[in-house]
Structure formats: C-alpha cells, structure tokens
JSON list of C-alpha atoms in Angstrom, two decimals:
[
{"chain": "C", "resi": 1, "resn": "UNK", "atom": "CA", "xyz": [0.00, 0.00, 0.00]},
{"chain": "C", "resi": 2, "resn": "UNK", "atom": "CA", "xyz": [3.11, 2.46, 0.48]},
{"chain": "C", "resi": 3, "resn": "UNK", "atom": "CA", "xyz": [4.62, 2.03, -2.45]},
{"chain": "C", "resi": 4, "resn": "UNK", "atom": "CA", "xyz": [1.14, 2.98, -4.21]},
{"chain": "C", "resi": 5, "resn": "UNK", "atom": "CA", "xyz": [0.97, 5.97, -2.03]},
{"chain": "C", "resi": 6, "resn": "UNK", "atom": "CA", "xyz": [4.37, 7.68, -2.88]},
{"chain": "C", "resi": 7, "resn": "UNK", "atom": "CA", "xyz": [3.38, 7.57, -6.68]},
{"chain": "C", "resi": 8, "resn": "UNK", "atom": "CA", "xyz": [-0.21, 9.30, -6.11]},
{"chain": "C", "resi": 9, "resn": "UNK", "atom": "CA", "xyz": [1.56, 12.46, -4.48]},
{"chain": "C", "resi": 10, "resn": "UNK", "atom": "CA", "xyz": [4.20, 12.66, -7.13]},
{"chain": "C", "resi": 11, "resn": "UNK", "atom": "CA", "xyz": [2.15, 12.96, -9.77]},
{"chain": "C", "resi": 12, "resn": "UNK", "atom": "CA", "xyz": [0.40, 16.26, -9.13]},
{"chain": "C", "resi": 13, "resn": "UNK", "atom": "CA", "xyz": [3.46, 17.60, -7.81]},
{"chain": "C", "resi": 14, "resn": "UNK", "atom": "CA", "xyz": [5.04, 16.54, -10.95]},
{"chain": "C", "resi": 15, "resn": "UNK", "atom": "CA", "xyz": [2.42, 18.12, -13.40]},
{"chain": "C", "resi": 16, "resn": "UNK", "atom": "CA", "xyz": [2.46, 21.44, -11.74]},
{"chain": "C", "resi": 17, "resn": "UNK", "atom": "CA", "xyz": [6.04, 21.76, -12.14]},
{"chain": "C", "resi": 18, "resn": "UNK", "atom": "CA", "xyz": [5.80, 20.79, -16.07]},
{"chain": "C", "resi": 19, "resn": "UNK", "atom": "CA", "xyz": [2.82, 23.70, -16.34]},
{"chain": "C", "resi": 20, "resn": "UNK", "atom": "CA", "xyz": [4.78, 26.00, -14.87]},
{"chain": "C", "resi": 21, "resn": "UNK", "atom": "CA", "xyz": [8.11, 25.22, -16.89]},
{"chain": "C", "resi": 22, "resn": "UNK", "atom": "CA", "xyz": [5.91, 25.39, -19.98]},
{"chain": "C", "resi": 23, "resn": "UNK", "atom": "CA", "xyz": [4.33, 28.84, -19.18]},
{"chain": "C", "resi": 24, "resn": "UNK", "atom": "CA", "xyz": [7.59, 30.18, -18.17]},
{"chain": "C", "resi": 25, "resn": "UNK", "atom": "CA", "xyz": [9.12, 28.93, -22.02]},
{"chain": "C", "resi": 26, "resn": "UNK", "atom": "CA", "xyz": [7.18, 29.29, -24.54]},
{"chain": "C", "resi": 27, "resn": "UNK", "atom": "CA", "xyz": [7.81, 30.44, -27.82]},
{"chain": "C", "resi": 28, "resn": "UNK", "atom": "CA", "xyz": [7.12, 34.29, -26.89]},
{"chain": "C", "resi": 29, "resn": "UNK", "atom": "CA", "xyz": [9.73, 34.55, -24.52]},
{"chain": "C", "resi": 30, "resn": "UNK", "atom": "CA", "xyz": [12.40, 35.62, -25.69]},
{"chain": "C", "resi": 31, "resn": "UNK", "atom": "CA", "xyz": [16.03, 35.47, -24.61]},
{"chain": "C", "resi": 32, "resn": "UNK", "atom": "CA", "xyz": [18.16, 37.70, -27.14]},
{"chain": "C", "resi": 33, "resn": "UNK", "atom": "CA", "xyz": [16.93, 40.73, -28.73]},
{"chain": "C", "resi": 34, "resn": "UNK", "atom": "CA", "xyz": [13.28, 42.41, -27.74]},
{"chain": "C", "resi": 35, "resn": "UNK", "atom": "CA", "xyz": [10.76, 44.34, -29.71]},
{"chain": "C", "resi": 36, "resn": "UNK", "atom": "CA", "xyz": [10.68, 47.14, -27.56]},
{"chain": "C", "resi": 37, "resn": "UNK", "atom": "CA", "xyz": [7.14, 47.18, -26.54]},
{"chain": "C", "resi": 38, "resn": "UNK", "atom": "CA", "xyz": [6.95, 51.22, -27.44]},
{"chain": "C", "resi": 39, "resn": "UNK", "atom": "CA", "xyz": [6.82, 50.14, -31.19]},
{"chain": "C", "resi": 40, "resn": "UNK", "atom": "CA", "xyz": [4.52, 47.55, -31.17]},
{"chain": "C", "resi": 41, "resn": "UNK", "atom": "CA", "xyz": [2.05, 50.46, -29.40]},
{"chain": "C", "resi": 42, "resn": "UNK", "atom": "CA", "xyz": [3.34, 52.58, -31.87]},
{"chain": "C", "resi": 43, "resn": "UNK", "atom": "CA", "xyz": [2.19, 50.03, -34.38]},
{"chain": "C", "resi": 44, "resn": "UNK", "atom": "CA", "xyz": [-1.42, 49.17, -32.85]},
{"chain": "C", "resi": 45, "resn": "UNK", "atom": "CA", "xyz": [-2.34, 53.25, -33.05]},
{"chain": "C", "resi": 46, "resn": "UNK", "atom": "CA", "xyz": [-0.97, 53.72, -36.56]},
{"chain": "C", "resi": 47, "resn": "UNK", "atom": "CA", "xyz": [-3.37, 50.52, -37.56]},
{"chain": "C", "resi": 48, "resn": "UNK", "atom": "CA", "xyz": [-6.35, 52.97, -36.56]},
{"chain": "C", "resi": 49, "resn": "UNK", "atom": "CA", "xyz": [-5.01, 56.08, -37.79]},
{"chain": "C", "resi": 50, "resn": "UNK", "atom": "CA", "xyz": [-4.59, 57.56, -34.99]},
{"chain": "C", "resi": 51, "resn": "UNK", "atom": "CA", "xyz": [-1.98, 59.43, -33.10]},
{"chain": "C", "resi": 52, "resn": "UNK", "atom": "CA", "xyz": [-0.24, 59.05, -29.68]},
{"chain": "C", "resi": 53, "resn": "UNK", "atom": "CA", "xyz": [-2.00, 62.15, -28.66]},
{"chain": "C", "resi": 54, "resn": "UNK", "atom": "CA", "xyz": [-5.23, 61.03, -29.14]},
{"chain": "C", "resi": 55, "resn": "UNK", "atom": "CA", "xyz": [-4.90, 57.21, -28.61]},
{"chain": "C", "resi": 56, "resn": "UNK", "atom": "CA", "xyz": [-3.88, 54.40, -26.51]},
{"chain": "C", "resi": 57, "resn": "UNK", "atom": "CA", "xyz": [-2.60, 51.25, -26.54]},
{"chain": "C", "resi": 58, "resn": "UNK", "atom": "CA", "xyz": [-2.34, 48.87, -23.71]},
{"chain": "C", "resi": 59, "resn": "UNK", "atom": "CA", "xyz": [0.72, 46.92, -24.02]},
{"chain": "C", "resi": 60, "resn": "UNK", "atom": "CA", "xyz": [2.93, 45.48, -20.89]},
{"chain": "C", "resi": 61, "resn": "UNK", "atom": "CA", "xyz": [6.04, 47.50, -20.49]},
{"chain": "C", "resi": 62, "resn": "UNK", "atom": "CA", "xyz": [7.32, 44.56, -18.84]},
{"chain": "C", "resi": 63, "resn": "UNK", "atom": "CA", "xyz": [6.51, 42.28, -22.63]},
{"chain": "C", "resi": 64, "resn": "UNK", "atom": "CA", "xyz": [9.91, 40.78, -24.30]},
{"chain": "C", "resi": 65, "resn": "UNK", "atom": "CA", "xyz": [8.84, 39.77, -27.40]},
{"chain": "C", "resi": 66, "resn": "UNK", "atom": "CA", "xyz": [11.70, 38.24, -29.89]},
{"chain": "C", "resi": 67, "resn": "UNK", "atom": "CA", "xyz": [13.30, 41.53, -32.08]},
{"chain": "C", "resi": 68, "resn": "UNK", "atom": "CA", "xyz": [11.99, 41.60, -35.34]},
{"chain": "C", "resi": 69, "resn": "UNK", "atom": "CA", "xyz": [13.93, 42.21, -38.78]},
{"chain": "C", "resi": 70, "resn": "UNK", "atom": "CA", "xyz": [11.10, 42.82, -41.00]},
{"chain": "C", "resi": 71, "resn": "UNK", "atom": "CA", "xyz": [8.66, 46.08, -40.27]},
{"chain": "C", "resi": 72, "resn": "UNK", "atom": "CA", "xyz": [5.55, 44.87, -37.72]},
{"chain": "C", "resi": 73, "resn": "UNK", "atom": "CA", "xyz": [2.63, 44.25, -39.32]},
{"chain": "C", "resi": 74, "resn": "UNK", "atom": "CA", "xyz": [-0.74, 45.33, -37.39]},
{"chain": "C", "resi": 75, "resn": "UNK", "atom": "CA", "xyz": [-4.62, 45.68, -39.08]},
{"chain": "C", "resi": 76, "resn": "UNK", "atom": "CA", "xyz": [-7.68, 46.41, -36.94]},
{"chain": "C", "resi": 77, "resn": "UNK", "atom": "CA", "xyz": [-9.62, 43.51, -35.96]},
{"chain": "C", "resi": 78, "resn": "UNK", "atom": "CA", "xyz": [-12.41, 45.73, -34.48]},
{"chain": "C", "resi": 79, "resn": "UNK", "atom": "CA", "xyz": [-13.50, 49.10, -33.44]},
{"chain": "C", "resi": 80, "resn": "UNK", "atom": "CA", "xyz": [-11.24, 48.85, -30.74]},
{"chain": "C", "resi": 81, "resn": "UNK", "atom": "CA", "xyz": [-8.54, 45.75, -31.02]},
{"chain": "C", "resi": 82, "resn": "UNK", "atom": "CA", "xyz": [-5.40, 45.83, -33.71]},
{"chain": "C", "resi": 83, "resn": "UNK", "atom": "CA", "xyz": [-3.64, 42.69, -34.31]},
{"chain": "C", "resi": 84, "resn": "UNK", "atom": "CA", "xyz": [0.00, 43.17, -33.89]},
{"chain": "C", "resi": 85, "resn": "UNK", "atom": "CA", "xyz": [2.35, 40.40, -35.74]},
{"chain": "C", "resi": 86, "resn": "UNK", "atom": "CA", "xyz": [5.94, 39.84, -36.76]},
{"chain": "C", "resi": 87, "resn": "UNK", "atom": "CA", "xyz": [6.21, 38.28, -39.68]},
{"chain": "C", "resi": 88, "resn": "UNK", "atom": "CA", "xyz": [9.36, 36.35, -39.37]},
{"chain": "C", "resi": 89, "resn": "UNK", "atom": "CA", "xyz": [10.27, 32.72, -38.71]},
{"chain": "C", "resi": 90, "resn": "UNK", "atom": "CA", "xyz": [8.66, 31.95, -36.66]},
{"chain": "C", "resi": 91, "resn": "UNK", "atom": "CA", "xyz": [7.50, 35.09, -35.44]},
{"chain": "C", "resi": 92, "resn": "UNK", "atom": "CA", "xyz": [4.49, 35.96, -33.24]},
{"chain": "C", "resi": 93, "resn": "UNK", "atom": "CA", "xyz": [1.76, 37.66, -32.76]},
{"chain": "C", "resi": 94, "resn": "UNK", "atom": "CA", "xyz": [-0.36, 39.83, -30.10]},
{"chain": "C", "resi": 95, "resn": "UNK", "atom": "CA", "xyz": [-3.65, 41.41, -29.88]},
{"chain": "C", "resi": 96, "resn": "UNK", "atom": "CA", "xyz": [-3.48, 44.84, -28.55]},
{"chain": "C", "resi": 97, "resn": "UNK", "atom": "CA", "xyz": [-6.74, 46.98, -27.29]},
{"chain": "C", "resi": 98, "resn": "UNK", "atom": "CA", "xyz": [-6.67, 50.17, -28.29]},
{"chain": "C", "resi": 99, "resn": "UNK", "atom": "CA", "xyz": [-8.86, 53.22, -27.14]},
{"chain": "C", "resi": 100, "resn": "UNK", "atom": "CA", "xyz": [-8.99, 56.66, -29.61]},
{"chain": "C", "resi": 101, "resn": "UNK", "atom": "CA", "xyz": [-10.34, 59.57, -27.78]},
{"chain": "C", "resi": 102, "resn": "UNK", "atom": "CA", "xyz": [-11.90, 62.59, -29.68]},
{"chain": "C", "resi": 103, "resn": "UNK", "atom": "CA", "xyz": [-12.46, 65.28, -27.03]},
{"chain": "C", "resi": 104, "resn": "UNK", "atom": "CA", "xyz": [-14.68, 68.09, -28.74]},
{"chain": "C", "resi": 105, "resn": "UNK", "atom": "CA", "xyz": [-16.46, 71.28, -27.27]},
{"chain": "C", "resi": 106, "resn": "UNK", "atom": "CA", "xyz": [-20.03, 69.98, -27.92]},
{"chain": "C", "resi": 107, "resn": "UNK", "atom": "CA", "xyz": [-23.61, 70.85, -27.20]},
{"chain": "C", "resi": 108, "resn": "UNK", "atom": "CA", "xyz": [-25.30, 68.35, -24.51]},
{"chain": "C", "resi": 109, "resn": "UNK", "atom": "CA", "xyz": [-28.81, 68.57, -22.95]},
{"chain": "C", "resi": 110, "resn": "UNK", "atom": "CA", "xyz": [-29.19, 69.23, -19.51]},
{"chain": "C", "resi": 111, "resn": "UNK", "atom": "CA", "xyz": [-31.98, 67.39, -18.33]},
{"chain": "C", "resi": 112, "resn": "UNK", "atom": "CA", "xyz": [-33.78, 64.47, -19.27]},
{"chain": "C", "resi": 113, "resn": "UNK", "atom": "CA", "xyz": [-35.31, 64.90, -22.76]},
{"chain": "C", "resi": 114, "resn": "UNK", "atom": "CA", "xyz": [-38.00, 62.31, -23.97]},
{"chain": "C", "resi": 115, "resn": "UNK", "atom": "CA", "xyz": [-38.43, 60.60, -27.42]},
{"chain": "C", "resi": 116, "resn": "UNK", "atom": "CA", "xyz": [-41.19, 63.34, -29.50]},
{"chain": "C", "resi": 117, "resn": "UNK", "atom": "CA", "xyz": [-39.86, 66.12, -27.39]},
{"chain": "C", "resi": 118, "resn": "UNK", "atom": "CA", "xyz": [-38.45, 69.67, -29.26]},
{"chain": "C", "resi": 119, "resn": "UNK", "atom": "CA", "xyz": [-35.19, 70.83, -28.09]},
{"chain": "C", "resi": 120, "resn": "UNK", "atom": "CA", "xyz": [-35.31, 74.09, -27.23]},
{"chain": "C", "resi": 121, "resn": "UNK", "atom": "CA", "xyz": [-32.19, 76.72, -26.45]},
{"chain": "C", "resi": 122, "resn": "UNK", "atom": "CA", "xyz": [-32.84, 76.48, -22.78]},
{"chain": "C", "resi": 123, "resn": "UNK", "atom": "CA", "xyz": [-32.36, 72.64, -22.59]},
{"chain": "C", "resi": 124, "resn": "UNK", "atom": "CA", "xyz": [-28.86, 72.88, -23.84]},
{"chain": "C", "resi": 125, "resn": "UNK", "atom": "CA", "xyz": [-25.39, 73.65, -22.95]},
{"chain": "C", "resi": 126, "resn": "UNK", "atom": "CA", "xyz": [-21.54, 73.34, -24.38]},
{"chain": "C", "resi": 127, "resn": "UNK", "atom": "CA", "xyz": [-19.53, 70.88, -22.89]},
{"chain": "C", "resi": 128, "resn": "UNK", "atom": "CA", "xyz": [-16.03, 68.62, -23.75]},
{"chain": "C", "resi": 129, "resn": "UNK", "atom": "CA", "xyz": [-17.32, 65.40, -24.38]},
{"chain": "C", "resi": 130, "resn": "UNK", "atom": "CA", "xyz": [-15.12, 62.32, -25.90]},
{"chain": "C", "resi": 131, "resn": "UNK", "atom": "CA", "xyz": [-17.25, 61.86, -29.27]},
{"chain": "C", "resi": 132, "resn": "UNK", "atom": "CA", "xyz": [-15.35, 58.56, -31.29]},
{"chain": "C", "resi": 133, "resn": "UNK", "atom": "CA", "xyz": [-17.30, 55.94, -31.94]},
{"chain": "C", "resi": 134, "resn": "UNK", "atom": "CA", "xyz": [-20.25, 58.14, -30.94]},
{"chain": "C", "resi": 135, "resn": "UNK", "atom": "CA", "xyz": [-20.90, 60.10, -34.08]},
{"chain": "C", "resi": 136, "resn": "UNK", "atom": "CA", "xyz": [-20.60, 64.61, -34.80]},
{"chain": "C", "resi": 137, "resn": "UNK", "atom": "CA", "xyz": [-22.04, 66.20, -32.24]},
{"chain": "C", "resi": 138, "resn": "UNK", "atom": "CA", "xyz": [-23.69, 69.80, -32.50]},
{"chain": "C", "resi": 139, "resn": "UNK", "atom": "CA", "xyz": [-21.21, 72.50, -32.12]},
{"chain": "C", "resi": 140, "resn": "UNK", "atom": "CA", "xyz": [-24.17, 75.54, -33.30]},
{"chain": "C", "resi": 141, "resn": "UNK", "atom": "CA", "xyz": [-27.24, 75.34, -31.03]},
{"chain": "C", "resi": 142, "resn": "UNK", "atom": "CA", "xyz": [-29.39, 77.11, -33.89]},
{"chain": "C", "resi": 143, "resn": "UNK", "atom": "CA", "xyz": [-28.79, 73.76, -35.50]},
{"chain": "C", "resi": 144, "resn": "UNK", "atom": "CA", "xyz": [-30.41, 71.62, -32.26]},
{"chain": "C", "resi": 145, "resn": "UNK", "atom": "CA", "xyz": [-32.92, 73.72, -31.46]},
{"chain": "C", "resi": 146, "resn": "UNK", "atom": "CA", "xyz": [-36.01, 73.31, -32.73]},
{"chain": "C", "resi": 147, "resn": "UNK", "atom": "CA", "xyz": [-35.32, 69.43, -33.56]},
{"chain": "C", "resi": 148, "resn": "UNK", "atom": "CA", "xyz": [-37.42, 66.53, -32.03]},
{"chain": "C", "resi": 149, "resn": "UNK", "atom": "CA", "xyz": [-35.33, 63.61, -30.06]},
{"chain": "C", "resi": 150, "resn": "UNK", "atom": "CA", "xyz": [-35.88, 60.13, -31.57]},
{"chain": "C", "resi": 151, "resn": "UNK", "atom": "CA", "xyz": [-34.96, 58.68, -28.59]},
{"chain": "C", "resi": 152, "resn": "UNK", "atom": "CA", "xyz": [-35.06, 59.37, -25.13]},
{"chain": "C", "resi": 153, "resn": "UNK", "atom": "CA", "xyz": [-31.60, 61.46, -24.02]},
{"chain": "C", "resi": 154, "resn": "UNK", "atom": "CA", "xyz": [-30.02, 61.08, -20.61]},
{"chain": "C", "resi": 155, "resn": "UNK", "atom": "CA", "xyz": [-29.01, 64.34, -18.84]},
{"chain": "C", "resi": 156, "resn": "UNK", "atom": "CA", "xyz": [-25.38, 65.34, -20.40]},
{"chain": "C", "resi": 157, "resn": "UNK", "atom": "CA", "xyz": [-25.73, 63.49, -23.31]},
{"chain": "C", "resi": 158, "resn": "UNK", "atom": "CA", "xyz": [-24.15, 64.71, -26.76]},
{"chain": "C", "resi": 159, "resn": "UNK", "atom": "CA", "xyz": [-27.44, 64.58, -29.06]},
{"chain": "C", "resi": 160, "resn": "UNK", "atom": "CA", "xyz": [-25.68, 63.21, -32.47]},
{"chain": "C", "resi": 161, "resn": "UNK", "atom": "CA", "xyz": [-27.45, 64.00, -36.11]},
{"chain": "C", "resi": 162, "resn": "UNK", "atom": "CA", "xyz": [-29.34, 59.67, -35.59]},
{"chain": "C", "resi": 163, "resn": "UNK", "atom": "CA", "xyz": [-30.46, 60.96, -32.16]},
{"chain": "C", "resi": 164, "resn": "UNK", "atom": "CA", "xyz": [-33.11, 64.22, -33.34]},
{"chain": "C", "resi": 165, "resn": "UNK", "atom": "CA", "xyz": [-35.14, 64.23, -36.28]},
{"chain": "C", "resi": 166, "resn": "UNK", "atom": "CA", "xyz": [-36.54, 67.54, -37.93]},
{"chain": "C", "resi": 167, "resn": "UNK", "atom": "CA", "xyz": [-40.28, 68.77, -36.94]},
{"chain": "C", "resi": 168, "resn": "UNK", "atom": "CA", "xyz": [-42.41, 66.23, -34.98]},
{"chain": "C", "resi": 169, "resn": "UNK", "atom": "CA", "xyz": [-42.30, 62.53, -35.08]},
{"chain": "C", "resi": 170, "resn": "UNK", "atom": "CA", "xyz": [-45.20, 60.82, -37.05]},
{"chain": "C", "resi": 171, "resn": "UNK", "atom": "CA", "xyz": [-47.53, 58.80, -33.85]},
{"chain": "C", "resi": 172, "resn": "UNK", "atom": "CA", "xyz": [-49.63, 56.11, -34.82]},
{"chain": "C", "resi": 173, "resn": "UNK", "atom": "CA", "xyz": [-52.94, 57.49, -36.57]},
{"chain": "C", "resi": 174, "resn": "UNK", "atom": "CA", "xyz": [-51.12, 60.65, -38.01]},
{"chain": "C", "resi": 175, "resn": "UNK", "atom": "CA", "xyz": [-52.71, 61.43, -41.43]},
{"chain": "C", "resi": 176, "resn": "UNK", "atom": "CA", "xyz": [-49.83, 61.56, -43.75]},
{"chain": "C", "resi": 177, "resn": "UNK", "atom": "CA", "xyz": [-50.26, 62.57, -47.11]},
{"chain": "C", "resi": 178, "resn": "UNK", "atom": "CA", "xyz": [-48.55, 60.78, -50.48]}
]
C-alpha cells in the first residue's frame, strides 16, 4: 500500500512543475533581442489612424517579445482591437486593445429629454465630451434647437445628427399625405 501511495503524491506535484516550466518557455519569450514594446504600441495606433496624442494602446512594459527584422505588421480587428504580428520565422503575434479619444467642445442637454420632445435653447449647454465611436455632435445650437429627439436622451448626453429628427415625429394614426 506504500509504495502505491508515494506515486499518487508525485504525480500532481510533478504536473504542476511541467505547467509551470511550460508557461515560463514558450515560444514568446524571448532570450536575445526584444521588440521594444513602445513600437509595437506605436504600431497598434498607426493601424487605426490615430496618433499618440489622441490614442492608446495597452501593451505590458514589462513584454519581451523576440526583435523583429522585418517592419511589424498590425490591421484592426475591431472598433477597438489591432492585431500586432511579426512576420518572421517563426514570429508571433499579439492582440493589442486600443482606445482613440476625440475630445470636442459639444452641445449636450441638460436634463432628461423624452423621445417626440423639441429641443429648445434652454435645454442645452456646451460641454467637452469624448465623441469617437459616438458620431458629430452639434457644435451651433441654432442647428439643435427646434429638432425633435428620436430617442429618449439622458441628462449630459451629446445629441448626435441619428439621435433628433426635424419637426415632430409621425404617432400612430397621423394622417400623412402621399
């Protein structure tokens, strides 16, 4: 029965140190040369066409990734992840989030503002609001008011060109001529 024993505490021991010897070596890791991790940033935020000042890229200053002769390669995978590759032999790749801000002086409504309501000058004030991935926001008020919300806007919100509509919104039973 002992000599069945010692075996049965070995093992685990045995396949936690093989898991952590294959974490630790892995074909990322690299020994010689890095990619500093600057250019593959640099890299990810040119894939979006963006700029360090107005983007950025979360990558591990601590990453050693093996140098790379030929020029990284990196193409958007989504509104807000780049894949990041070095095309050498064998090379290796990474996929980097990246965040693009576009802070604008913009018009926002300062109270709750219901779907069929007109936005008057009163409701509205200029504020810097991050606007990518959210659309052009008013900059001239004469261009809000006067508009109907299509949608029910939260106090603060930027009101974007998809959120108003011009003159009221059609209700069901609205004669509507052809």
């Amino acid at each position: 029965m002992r000599q069945l024993f010692l075996p049965l505490l070995v093992l685990p021991v045995l396949a936690v140190s093989l898991l952590v010897v294959a974490l630790y070596s892995g074909p990322v890791s690299a020994a010689g040369p890095v990619t500093p991790p600057d250019a593959i940033r640099a890299a990810a935020i040119a894939a979006v066409g963006a700029t360090a000042a107005n983007a950025e890229a979360s990558v591990d200053p601590n990453l050693r990734m093996a140098a790379c002769s030929s020029p990284l390669q990196a193409l958007p995978t989504s509104a807000r992840v780049v894949h990041v590759r070095c095309p050498d032999q064998p090379g290796w790749q990474l996929y980097v989030p990246v965040q693009v801000r576009d802070v604008e002086q913009v018009l926002v409504v300062t109270g709750p503002v219901q779907a069929g309501e007109t936005i008057t000058a009163d409701m509205l004030a200029m504020r810097r609001r991050d606007m990518a991935g959210a659309g052009d926001g008013f900059a001239d008020a004469a261009a809000l008011v006067g508009q109907t919300a299509n949608r029910s806007l939260a106090p603060g919100a930027a009101p974007t060109a998809d959120d108003v509509v011009e003159g009221p919104m059609l209700r069901r039973g609205d004669p509507v001529v052809l």
